[in-house]
Amino acid sequence: MYLRGVHADATIPMLRQLIRNNPLGILTTAITSSTYPLIQSSHIPFVLDVEDESSDTELGVLRGHIARQNPQTKAMIDSLESQQQGGTNVLEQEVLVLFNSPIQHYVTPKFYVETKPTTGKVVPTWNYAAAQAYGRAKIYYDSKSTESNEFLSKQLRDLSQYCETSVMGYTGIDKPGPWEVSDAPLRYVELLQKGIIGIEIRIERLEGKFKMSQEMSQGDSDGVIKGFQRLDSEIGTEMAKIVEERRDLKAARSAKAKA
């Protein structure tokens, strides 16, 4: 990921939270195969495990599942079976998972109320937030393996619990209670589980950015905030809020560095 200094203001805890707020990741692999494309991507919801939530450096582990019939799955399994590395089921190739915030928007030069009238030296851009997680993936694909079945059972329970409570808000406190995997017939769940494989990625590198007009002057930043507010839309309101938050964070860090 290209990280311009002014946009590289995200801490590891911030990036972990971005992932949890937007758990639908895009898993990308580059596996040489005579049967399947070299580069493949799939949208997969992930659970992020972190042992010490107070840590400023722990990257965490991603857990997900993917359809067994997905060509990307088949390429991963073929690669594992050709490695013959004592059954570790860990891909040789590094994988990438991309997480995007839905809060993103085009920025018109008309928002730059300080620079545009004086020099005209402004161009459009796009504001967004994203995180990229890199690591080696362990694949749980043997449907007869106790380890694979236990991994998938736990992953399905944990993912459902997280999405039901954190995404849907079904906490059972003045709201409906969460749906649980155990609500479905056991035989039905077991049958569906045979059609998926598990994936576990220990993150070795975590990069991300909040590109939110931090490079602009105070006057232009004000123009961006007011411009988004005038859109009178939910996304505009959210964009204005984040632009202001990142600007304030930049100012606070600058003041601290000078102190």
mmCIF file of C-alpha atoms in Angstrom, residues 202 228 249:
data_model
loop_
_atom_site.group_PDB
_atom_site.id
_atom_site.type_symbol
_atom_site.label_atom_id
_atom_site.label_comp_id
_atom_site.label_asym_id
_atom_site.label_seq_id
_atom_site.Cartn_x
_atom_site.Cartn_y
_atom_site.Cartn_z
ATOM 1 C CA ARG A 202 -1.744 -15.028 11.143
ATOM 2 C CA PHE A 228 -19.755 17.394 2.497
ATOM 3 C CA LEU A 249 -5.814 14.145 15.155
#
